[in-house]
Amino acid sequence: MRHLWKSSIAKNIIGGFLIVLLPLAATYWYTNSYSMKAVREEVVASSSKSLLLLTGQLEFTLDKFEKLTYSLASDSELNAINQAPYDVEHLWEYVAQLQQLQFYSTTTDLEGDITIYLRNKDRKLSSKSGFGPIAKDDPAFVRDIAVTGKRWFFRVKPAPGSGQLASQDRERQTVITFVRGSGAKWDNGVIVSVDVPVAQLRPLMDALQNREQGTAFMFGEGPGEIFSVEPDADLEPLQQIIAGTPENTGRFTYTYQGERSIVLFDKSVDSGLTMGMLFPEQQIMKPIYRIRAWTIAVLCGSLVLGILYTLFAYRKLLRPVLVLVEAMGKVRLGQLKTRITDAPRNEFGFVYTQFNNMAGQIDSLVNEIYVERLNQQQAQLKLLQSQINPHFLYNCLNFIYQMSMGENNEGAARMSLYLSKYFRYATKSDVHFVSLRQELDNIDAYIQIQRMRFSGRITFSCQVPEPLLHTAIPRLTLQPLVENAFVHGIEAGDESPKHIAIYGVREAAFIRLTVEDDGKGLDQEELERIQLSLETMDHEDFGCGLNNTHWRLALRFGHGAGLRLERRNPSGLIVHILIPVEEGNTHVHHADT
């Protein structure tokens, strides 16, 4: 899995999948939002139509009752009976009126209780209870002589024949009432009332609620005049809000029982009643939410499938590619023994086989080239030895001869000692690497010989930190450089004192050894030519001591190792030897032993 997230191919696959998926998700989100808005508007519009239809039906029925009360309250026969001078009551005088009331009460969709109060006779005629006296528990409006008519209002009607309120199912009967008086203020005129039980409104409101899945309600104009199909609904705050709304028809959002809800209402100007509906927005949006949930599930499933497909592609395609890339990286770093052993039985198996063959061939070629370079290195060392021996040996032997002729036996002995030490070190053909300490000991012997030859005109200093003295270097690395300082800088006929210095320093990735002299030096053109021959390893300069030393270092330590030349002010030459740092260098241990 760690390699999966590091793979650029895997990132491209997942990125491409997301590029395809995200526009689809964005399109869905926009479509879903638009659909939710459209569905909300459609449901609200449908509910509004249903509410207006119900309100219209109710108003039509109530209007019939209102017209009936107007007709009865102004009926001449009823007013004549109420104003009759005799006190004797005859039941037959009211039979026609009772039959008429019973007929009227059944001519509408709602069955109302029509009651005529003859206040002058202290009698009442009811389409439900028939003929009887006006009781003390009759409504207060019966005794209000100024009543000429009012809107529909809610009231709790006592059970017949009882002075107490009925129970919730039988005794406490909520009705909506409309009252109309004859207008005869000089006497106890006729009052007509219509009581419609709200229970008769329940079928209409239940039908509306079932169709729209909301809570239907009806409000009167007075506080607490509330009827709802849900008896436990707390709608008084909503009644106050609607009462304070100047519009007769409208909608608004309302938080009911912790849910965001939509309220629709329609006020009747004639009856004073308000019909309305309240339904949670979450409830009407269930289909959209269900579709959205399914869509989100599909999108998430698609994302999971995309990841699973990426894992599948990783196992089948990306992982073999990464294995091949990793193996090629190892080969690039020089691990030529790298082979891919777990080859699948597909096209990658063929690729792995070809890679293994290629790595094997590279390993063989590198080994051949390395052996060839080692042989070349040994040949260069032997050539260097052959170059040193004749010229230097002749000069030293001549010095011994002169000392002997001058009977300076001590000088001859010292020269012989240093010379033997020097040539014993230079002619060891079986030792290819030595420590820097051993190389400097040999340089010291060489300097002592040259100082004897040049009668003390030569001064020498060496500043190399103790830890660097254990560094392994090819044998005879410093000797050609010091010899060049003598040959080209000191033996050129200049009799002035000369100084040769060797110092070393440890840098970040290299050990830098420097041989510096204040001799004649080189001009800029010659310096650039020699430096170019070092960089190009020009075989025309194969016999040059600088070139031999540079190539041996480059062949042994690789790119970056070798010599760097620069001019010294005011005269002389500075030669830097760069040796890459090798942690855990086993050659150092071998050289010291």
XYZ file of C-alpha atoms in Angstrom:
593
model
C 0.000 0.000 0.000
C 2.914 2.341 0.790
C 4.314 1.814 -2.706
C 0.846 2.390 -4.161
C 0.653 5.995 -2.955
C 4.197 6.633 -4.143
C 3.354 5.468 -7.644
C 2.669 8.260 -10.110
C 0.694 5.826 -12.287
C -1.579 4.947 -9.358
C -2.066 8.635 -8.608
C -2.943 9.262 -12.255
C -5.493 6.424 -12.257
C -7.170 7.649 -9.064
C -6.950 11.254 -10.243
C -8.539 10.390 -13.567
C -11.279 8.476 -11.797
C -11.975 11.464 -9.548
C -11.982 13.819 -12.539
C -14.795 11.728 -14.001
C -16.593 11.226 -10.691
C -16.509 14.780 -9.352
C -18.399 16.373 -12.293
C -21.027 13.660 -11.943
C -21.285 14.350 -8.215
C -21.522 18.098 -8.844
C -24.182 17.561 -11.517
C -26.128 15.316 -9.175
C -25.864 17.813 -6.339
C -27.211 20.604 -8.526
C -29.968 18.352 -9.904
C -30.873 17.156 -6.435
C -31.066 20.704 -5.096
C -33.214 21.745 -8.037
C -35.421 18.659 -7.591
C -35.827 19.337 -3.893
C -36.898 22.879 -4.627
C -39.280 21.727 -7.369
C -40.780 18.984 -5.190
C -41.184 21.390 -2.300
C -42.989 23.869 -4.518
C -45.108 21.116 -6.039
C -46.119 19.724 -2.655
C -46.848 23.189 -1.308
C -48.887 24.041 -4.400
C -50.795 20.752 -4.163
C -51.445 21.262 -0.471
C -52.565 24.833 -1.110
C -55.052 23.658 -3.717
C -56.378 20.983 -1.375
C -56.674 23.507 1.429
C -58.476 26.032 -0.747
C -60.832 23.303 -1.952
C -61.629 22.273 1.619
C -62.070 25.868 2.699
C -64.351 26.511 -0.254
C -66.487 23.477 0.531
C -66.735 24.434 4.189
C -67.584 28.051 3.435
C -70.246 26.963 0.975
C -71.920 24.801 3.619
C -71.583 27.353 6.387
C -72.966 30.033 4.095
C -76.130 27.967 3.697
C -76.503 27.835 7.478
C -75.893 31.570 7.723
C -78.591 32.318 5.136
C -80.935 29.951 6.946
C -80.442 31.810 10.226
C -81.134 35.104 8.465
C -84.318 33.615 7.032
C -85.544 32.128 10.322
C -84.657 35.154 12.393
C -86.779 37.342 10.114
C -89.551 34.775 9.574
C -92.909 36.512 10.146
C -94.663 33.435 11.542
C -91.951 32.867 14.159
C -91.976 36.489 15.127
C -95.803 36.380 15.314
C -95.709 33.349 17.581
C -93.145 35.066 19.777
C -95.324 38.203 19.950
C -98.698 36.350 20.450
C -100.692 37.959 23.332
C -102.086 34.741 24.804
C -100.137 32.725 27.305
C -101.567 29.310 26.620
C -99.127 27.131 24.712
C -100.286 24.702 22.114
C -97.799 22.157 20.787
C -99.521 22.043 17.415
C -98.535 25.678 16.839
C -94.837 24.609 16.683
C -95.155 21.371 14.748
C -94.685 23.036 11.372
C -91.635 24.923 12.588
C -90.041 21.779 14.037
C -90.566 19.880 10.821
C -89.077 22.798 8.931
C -85.974 22.877 11.199
C -85.421 19.143 10.854
C -85.638 19.465 7.114
C -83.195 22.366 7.030
C -80.672 20.543 9.234
C -80.336 17.704 6.704
C -80.138 19.720 3.502
C -76.364 20.404 3.766
C -73.230 18.275 3.849
C -72.870 19.057 7.520
C -75.637 18.203 9.902
C -76.083 21.157 12.212
C -78.267 21.661 15.258
C -80.582 24.593 14.415
C -82.158 26.191 17.455
C -84.784 28.971 17.507
C -85.076 30.865 20.769
C -88.462 32.585 21.329
C -87.383 34.736 24.195
C -90.759 36.409 24.687
C -92.328 32.967 25.184
C -89.252 31.606 27.012
C -89.313 28.661 24.631
C -86.916 27.125 22.123
C -87.294 24.870 19.138
C -84.348 22.600 18.213
C -83.866 20.365 15.235
C -82.223 17.867 17.609
C -83.964 18.172 20.939
C -87.373 19.446 19.809
C -89.561 21.837 21.794
C -88.810 22.963 25.300
C -88.196 25.856 27.669
C -85.116 28.052 27.598
C -82.881 26.613 30.311
C -80.458 28.387 32.595
C -77.547 26.485 31.113
C -78.328 27.669 27.592
C -75.685 29.936 26.035
C -75.319 33.474 27.273
C -76.143 34.916 23.887
C -79.761 33.771 24.383
C -80.170 36.355 27.107
C -78.348 39.095 25.201
C -81.184 41.161 23.780
C -78.738 43.183 21.663
C -77.608 40.189 19.633
C -78.127 40.815 15.953
C -75.620 38.356 14.543
C -71.954 37.427 14.788
C -69.359 35.225 13.111
C -68.762 31.584 13.742
C -67.083 30.871 17.042
C -66.070 27.857 19.068
C -67.805 26.745 22.207
C -68.237 23.644 24.297
C -71.855 22.532 24.248
C -73.197 20.814 27.395
C -74.757 17.428 27.118
C -78.556 17.569 26.719
C -80.367 17.684 30.022
C -77.213 18.136 32.056
C -75.871 21.223 33.717
C -72.369 19.868 33.565
C -69.921 19.513 30.674
C -69.899 16.222 28.867
C -66.852 13.939 28.758
C -64.308 14.199 25.966
C -66.185 11.669 23.837
C -69.811 12.406 24.737
C -70.311 15.262 27.187
C -67.698 17.745 26.084
C -68.841 18.429 22.549
C -67.004 21.168 20.773
C -69.072 22.975 18.187
C -68.793 25.984 15.968
C -71.747 28.280 16.405
C -73.364 31.013 14.354
C -76.010 33.258 15.959
C -78.504 35.605 14.364
C -81.174 37.809 16.039
C -84.386 39.260 14.633
C -83.247 42.786 15.454
C -86.365 43.576 17.447
C -84.831 45.575 20.255
C -88.067 46.784 21.817
C -88.973 43.320 22.996
C -87.526 39.906 23.448
C -86.994 39.104 19.810
C -86.242 35.820 18.037
C -82.669 34.422 18.107
C -81.535 31.645 15.810
C -78.307 29.670 16.332
C -76.627 26.925 14.355
C -74.257 24.484 16.106
C -72.039 22.348 13.885
C -70.044 19.722 15.814
C -66.411 19.877 14.868
C -66.494 16.085 14.806
C -68.345 16.423 11.505
C -65.351 18.354 10.127
C -62.929 15.550 11.017
C -63.569 13.427 7.882
C -62.759 16.389 5.651
C -59.643 17.281 7.621
C -58.576 13.650 7.910
C -58.867 13.303 4.138
C -56.739 16.400 3.690
C -54.195 15.205 6.214
C -53.953 11.694 4.770
C -53.511 13.060 1.276
C -50.859 15.610 2.180
C -49.337 13.834 5.215
C -49.600 16.906 7.414
C -51.558 18.205 10.381
C -54.828 19.933 9.456
C -56.253 22.525 11.843
C -59.009 25.116 12.143
C -58.807 28.299 14.179
C -61.520 30.663 15.325
C -61.023 34.327 16.007
C -60.970 33.955 19.792
C -57.986 32.760 21.841
C -57.925 28.996 22.265
C -60.544 28.447 19.533
C -58.559 25.596 18.009
C -59.550 22.325 16.450
C -56.950 19.884 15.139
C -57.049 16.297 14.017
C -54.239 15.758 16.531
C -55.740 16.548 19.962
C -52.334 16.892 21.648
C -50.976 19.400 19.149
C -49.801 22.654 20.732
C -51.020 25.163 18.165
C -51.731 28.244 20.259
C -48.448 30.001 19.282
C -49.229 29.241 15.659
C -52.744 30.676 16.051
C -51.266 33.921 17.358
C -48.820 34.143 14.453
C -51.555 33.619 11.875
C -53.866 36.067 13.642
C -51.169 38.719 13.372
C -50.611 38.048 9.667
C -52.305 40.679 7.464
C -52.693 38.324 4.500
C -55.767 36.124 4.266
C -53.935 33.350 2.455
C -50.288 32.472 2.672
C -47.516 30.169 3.769
C -44.443 30.412 5.950
C -41.928 28.211 7.710
C -42.401 27.375 11.354
C -40.414 25.327 13.846
C -42.782 22.796 15.358
C -41.600 20.190 17.865
C -37.998 20.891 16.874
C -38.590 20.333 13.159
C -38.639 22.811 10.343
C -42.218 22.796 9.061
C -44.264 24.509 6.373
C -47.541 26.171 7.360
C -50.342 26.895 4.877
C -53.398 28.874 5.940
C -56.549 30.404 4.482
C -58.667 32.896 6.413
C -62.343 33.143 5.608
C -63.459 36.753 5.603
C -67.122 35.779 5.903
C -67.014 33.102 8.577
C -63.960 34.328 10.499
C -62.587 30.779 10.571
C -59.059 29.904 9.487
C -58.268 26.588 7.859
C -54.678 25.461 7.627
C -52.113 22.707 7.381
C -48.757 22.120 9.015
C -46.343 19.487 7.770
C -42.634 18.853 8.442
C -40.443 19.668 5.495
C -38.481 16.492 6.159
C -41.633 14.467 5.717
C -42.582 15.809 2.313
C -38.990 15.527 1.124
C -38.646 11.865 2.034
C -38.684 10.653 -1.600
C -35.985 13.142 -2.559
C -33.945 12.308 0.518
C -34.289 8.635 -0.310
C -33.110 9.254 -3.856
C -30.257 11.395 -2.570
C -29.235 8.696 -0.104
C -29.213 6.126 -2.890
C -27.220 8.438 -5.136
C -24.673 9.135 -2.416
C -24.430 5.416 -1.801
C -23.840 4.865 -5.527
C -21.177 7.589 -5.604
C -19.447 6.173 -2.539
C -19.711 2.710 -4.006
C -18.202 3.991 -7.237
C -15.349 5.557 -5.293
C -14.756 2.308 -3.419
C -14.872 0.377 -6.686
C -12.399 2.864 -8.148
C -10.016 2.276 -5.248
C -10.487 -1.487 -5.527
C -9.827 -1.264 -9.239
C -6.682 0.732 -8.524
C -5.570 -1.954 -6.070
C -6.315 -4.602 -8.669
C -4.412 -2.637 -11.297
C -1.596 -2.175 -8.805
C -1.304 -5.916 -8.260
C -1.584 -6.784 -11.920
C 0.109 -3.824 -13.628
C 1.643 -1.231 -11.341
C 3.406 -3.537 -8.915
C 5.337 -5.395 -11.639
C 6.305 -2.023 -13.122
C 7.482 -0.783 -9.717
C 9.481 -3.979 -9.181
C 11.152 -3.438 -12.552
C 11.824 0.265 -11.798
C 13.283 -0.610 -8.388
C 15.561 -3.258 -9.922
C 16.723 -0.828 -12.610
C 17.476 1.736 -9.902
C 19.672 -0.769 -8.086
C 21.546 -1.519 -11.292
C 22.010 2.196 -11.870
C 23.588 2.463 -8.401
C 26.063 -0.260 -9.321
C 24.369 -3.310 -7.783
C 24.942 -5.392 -10.893
C 24.070 -8.674 -9.165
C 20.441 -7.560 -8.934
C 17.995 -10.091 -10.423
C 14.202 -10.344 -10.410
C 13.303 -13.812 -9.168
C 9.483 -13.712 -8.797
C 8.420 -13.585 -12.432
C 4.660 -13.688 -13.155
C 3.232 -15.841 -15.916
C 2.344 -13.015 -18.239
C 4.050 -10.428 -20.403
C 5.958 -9.123 -17.401
C 7.603 -12.498 -17.004
C 9.196 -12.019 -20.428
C 10.247 -8.463 -19.513
C 11.795 -9.690 -16.241
C 13.730 -12.390 -18.095
C 15.096 -9.855 -20.561
C 16.043 -7.534 -17.686
C 17.914 -10.339 -15.914
C 19.763 -11.152 -19.144
C 20.630 -7.488 -19.639
C 21.837 -7.112 -16.042
C 23.966 -10.225 -16.411
C 25.552 -8.931 -19.598
C 26.236 -5.540 -17.982
C 27.794 -7.297 -15.001
C 30.045 -9.317 -17.269
C 31.075 -6.276 -19.305
C 31.765 -4.211 -16.203
C 33.877 -6.988 -14.748
C 35.863 -7.212 -17.965
C 36.355 -3.429 -18.084
C 37.262 -3.303 -14.401
C 39.867 -6.032 -14.780
C 41.208 -4.285 -17.857
C 41.470 -1.014 -15.968
C 43.215 -2.706 -13.070
C 45.725 -4.144 -15.488
C 46.143 -0.722 -17.019
C 46.625 0.738 -13.554
C 49.355 -1.760 -12.752
C 51.026 -1.037 -16.080
C 50.956 2.664 -15.293
C 52.470 2.013 -11.866
C 55.253 -0.035 -13.369
C 55.846 2.663 -15.971
C 55.995 5.222 -13.192
C 58.510 3.099 -11.344
C 60.628 2.727 -14.469
C 60.491 6.508 -14.987
C 61.623 7.210 -11.453
C 64.446 4.771 -11.202
C 67.029 5.725 -13.914
C 67.188 9.517 -13.564
C 66.822 9.705 -9.819
C 69.162 6.790 -9.168
C 71.879 8.376 -11.334
C 71.757 11.633 -9.383
C 71.836 9.885 -6.022
C 74.737 7.612 -6.957
C 76.666 10.593 -8.264
C 76.090 12.349 -4.919
C 77.412 9.288 -3.040
C 80.433 9.216 -5.272
C 81.195 12.878 -4.604
C 80.785 12.339 -0.845
C 83.141 9.360 -0.971
C 85.760 11.251 -2.965
C 85.546 14.066 -0.452
C 85.881 11.565 2.377
C 82.469 12.588 3.712
C 81.634 9.061 4.755
C 78.792 10.173 7.051
C 77.043 12.019 4.214
C 77.522 9.065 1.886
C 76.134 6.729 4.545
C 73.068 8.900 5.166
C 72.385 9.190 1.446
C 72.729 5.424 1.060
C 70.315 4.865 3.963
C 67.633 7.231 2.621
C 68.112 5.942 -0.910
C 67.694 2.315 0.078
C 64.584 3.184 2.134
C 63.121 5.114 -0.737
C 63.724 2.461 -3.421
C 62.587 -0.364 -1.156
C 59.241 1.434 -0.856
C 59.029 2.367 -4.547
C 59.781 -1.109 -5.881
C 57.259 -3.139 -3.859
C 55.226 -4.480 -6.746
C 52.920 -6.591 -4.553
C 51.549 -3.662 -2.545
C 49.064 -1.415 -4.331
C 47.501 0.517 -1.450
C 49.184 2.037 1.562
C 48.155 4.344 4.360
C 48.742 8.060 4.018
C 51.219 7.766 6.921
C 53.336 5.293 4.949
C 53.229 7.499 1.867
C 54.366 10.515 3.891
C 57.216 8.486 5.447
C 58.429 7.746 1.943
C 58.099 11.432 1.006
C 60.171 12.313 4.055
C 62.948 9.997 2.857
C 62.740 11.552 -0.602
C 62.866 15.097 0.841
C 65.908 14.198 2.959
C 67.706 12.975 -0.149
C 66.868 16.160 -2.064
C 67.845 18.406 0.839
C 71.264 16.724 0.919
C 71.609 17.255 -2.797
C 70.599 20.926 -2.688
C 72.618 21.748 0.442
C 69.747 22.822 2.651
C 68.018 25.172 0.171
C 64.902 23.076 0.505
C 62.453 23.424 3.369
C 59.556 21.082 3.875
C 56.403 21.181 6.027
C 53.592 18.651 6.469
C 50.274 19.376 8.177
C 47.929 16.396 8.025
C 45.461 15.670 10.880
C 46.026 12.420 12.713
C 42.678 10.815 11.622
C 43.574 11.268 7.955
C 46.863 9.378 8.319
C 44.887 6.125 8.206
C 43.358 6.910 4.820
C 44.206 4.321 2.159
C 45.616 5.728 -1.073
C 47.362 4.157 -4.091
C 51.071 3.755 -3.530
C 53.252 6.496 -5.055
C 50.437 9.048 -5.175
C 52.353 11.953 -3.608
C 55.844 11.081 -4.853
C 55.304 12.135 -8.524
C 53.866 15.469 -7.385
C 56.762 16.220 -5.051
C 59.209 15.105 -7.730
C 57.574 17.482 -10.258
C 58.049 20.309 -7.761
C 61.784 19.609 -7.769
C 62.168 18.920 -11.488
C 60.128 21.830 -12.817
C 60.320 24.312 -9.963
C 63.651 23.890 -8.202
C 66.123 22.212 -10.569
C 65.447 24.873 -13.203
C 68.603 26.819 -12.248
C 67.091 29.042 -9.573
C 69.444 29.115 -6.564
C 67.018 30.802 -4.144
C 65.609 28.815 -1.196
C 62.474 26.857 -1.983
C 59.676 25.488 0.147
C 57.464 22.469 -0.356
C 54.356 21.948 1.771
C 51.894 19.086 2.106
C 48.671 19.485 4.060
C 45.388 17.660 4.221
C 41.812 18.402 5.234
C 38.560 16.456 5.505
C 35.677 17.994 3.525
C 32.055 16.922 3.202
C 32.481 14.180 0.619
C 36.221 14.262 -0.080
C 39.606 14.154 1.564
C 41.700 16.908 0.042
C 45.511 16.522 0.034
C 47.516 19.486 -1.303
C 51.110 19.640 -2.549
C 52.308 23.218 -2.832
C 55.665 24.660 -3.942
C 57.001 28.146 -4.588
C 59.097 27.224 -7.580
C 58.875 28.350 -11.166
C 55.373 27.033 -11.728
C 53.463 26.935 -15.028
C 52.069 29.588 -17.277
C 48.298 29.732 -17.724
C 48.297 28.113 -21.159
C 50.394 25.149 -20.037
C 48.285 24.787 -16.918
C 45.046 24.636 -18.951
C 46.555 22.087 -21.366
C 47.605 19.760 -18.534
C 44.235 20.115 -16.788
C 42.421 19.321 -20.045
C 44.538 16.215 -20.576
C 43.645 15.086 -17.044
C 39.919 15.526 -17.659
C 39.910 13.822 -21.062
C 42.430 11.147 -20.063
C 44.342 11.746 -23.275
C 46.482 8.669 -23.935
C 49.063 10.787 -25.766
C 50.170 11.962 -22.295
C 50.215 8.451 -20.875
C 53.822 8.794 -19.751
C 53.314 11.988 -17.780
C 53.571 11.531 -13.996
C 50.609 13.825 -13.306
C 48.435 11.970 -15.790
C 49.396 8.577 -14.401
C 48.570 9.638 -10.855
C 45.268 11.215 -11.909
C 44.141 8.159 -13.894
C 45.038 5.753 -11.122
C 42.910 7.750 -8.671
C 40.038 8.064 -11.175
C 40.110 4.351 -11.988
C 40.158 3.422 -8.324
C 37.734 5.893 -6.763
C 35.507 6.847 -9.695
C 34.029 10.149 -10.789
C 35.253 13.183 -8.841
C 38.568 11.679 -7.750
C 41.901 12.842 -9.184
C 44.067 15.931 -9.450
C 43.169 19.628 -9.681
C 45.879 22.185 -10.596
C 46.037 25.896 -9.880
C 48.666 28.610 -10.049
C 50.206 29.984 -6.861
C 50.858 33.689 -6.284
C 53.398 35.039 -6.874
C 54.984 31.854 -8.219
C 54.789 28.136 -7.912
C 52.116 25.502 -8.336
C 49.370 24.019 -6.172
C 48.167 20.486 -6.853
C 45.046 19.183 -5.041
C 44.418 15.460 -4.653
C 40.709 14.641 -4.182
C 39.839 11.245 -2.683
C 36.138 10.426 -2.051
C 35.314 9.490 1.529
C 34.524 5.779 1.864
C 32.805 4.913 5.130
C 34.121 1.703 6.589
C 37.132 1.743 4.206
C 38.688 -1.705 4.405
C 41.746 -0.554 2.455
C 42.826 1.597 5.397
C 42.951 -1.410 7.674
C 44.799 -3.445 5.075
C 47.333 -0.662 4.551
C 48.051 -0.269 8.258
C 48.622 -3.931 8.720
